[in-house]
CSV table of C-alpha atoms in Angstrom, one decimal:
chain,number,residue,atom,x,y,z
A,1,MET,CA,-96.2,-171.7,44.8
A,2,LEU,CA,-98.9,-169.5,45.4
A,3,ASP,CA,-100.2,-169.4,41.9
A,4,LYS,CA,-101.4,-173.1,42.2
A,5,LYS,CA,-104.1,-174.6,44.2
A,6,PHE,CA,-103.2,-177.0,47.0
A,7,SER,CA,-105.4,-178.4,49.8
A,8,ALA,CA,-104.5,-177.0,53.2
A,9,LEU,CA,-103.7,-180.6,54.4
A,10,SER,CA,-101.2,-180.9,51.6
A,11,ALA,CA,-99.6,-177.6,52.5
A,12,ILE,CA,-99.3,-178.7,56.1
A,13,TYR,CA,-97.7,-182.0,55.3
A,14,ALA,CA,-95.2,-180.1,53.0
A,15,ALA,CA,-94.3,-177.8,55.6
A,16,ASN,CA,-93.8,-180.6,58.0
A,17,VAL,CA,-91.6,-182.4,55.6
A,18,ILE,CA,-89.5,-179.3,54.9
A,19,ASP,CA,-89.1,-178.8,58.7
A,20,GLY,CA,-87.9,-182.1,59.2
A,21,GLY,CA,-90.8,-183.5,61.2
A,22,ARG,CA,-91.6,-186.0,58.5
A,23,THR,CA,-90.4,-187.7,55.5
A,24,ILE,CA,-92.2,-187.8,52.2
A,25,ASP,CA,-92.7,-191.6,52.9
A,26,GLU,CA,-94.7,-190.8,56.0
A,27,VAL,CA,-97.1,-188.8,54.1
A,28,PRO,CA,-100.6,-190.5,53.4
A,29,ALA,CA,-100.3,-191.9,49.7
A,30,ILE,CA,-103.6,-190.1,48.7
A,31,ILE,CA,-102.0,-186.5,49.0
A,32,ARG,CA,-98.2,-187.6,48.4
A,33,PRO,CA,-98.3,-186.3,44.9
A,34,GLN,CA,-99.4,-182.9,45.8
A,35,VAL,CA,-97.0,-182.6,48.7
A,36,GLN,CA,-94.2,-183.8,46.4
A,37,GLU,CA,-95.3,-181.1,44.0
A,38,ILE,CA,-95.2,-178.4,46.7
A,39,LEU,CA,-91.8,-179.7,47.8
A,40,ASP,CA,-90.4,-179.5,44.2
A,41,ASP,CA,-91.7,-176.0,43.7
A,42,SER,CA,-90.1,-175.0,47.0
A,43,LYS,CA,-86.8,-176.2,45.9
A,44,LYS,CA,-87.1,-174.3,42.7
A,45,GLU,CA,-87.8,-171.0,44.5
A,46,ASP,CA,-84.9,-171.7,46.8
A,47,ALA,CA,-82.6,-172.1,43.8
A,48,ALA,CA,-83.9,-168.9,42.1
A,49,PRO,CA,-81.6,-165.8,42.3
A,50,GLN,CA,-83.0,-163.1,44.6
A,51,ALA,CA,-83.8,-159.8,43.2
């Protein structure tokens, strides 16, 4: 996830969704695609085997 550029606001909303404070539907529509991409990347990283 760190190799991509996201706005700080998108990262904050993504963290809030991950922590359960919000749902993706509660994220403002203008940044929802970026937040969804962060969430998808986060899921991929969680599924990757740890070294």
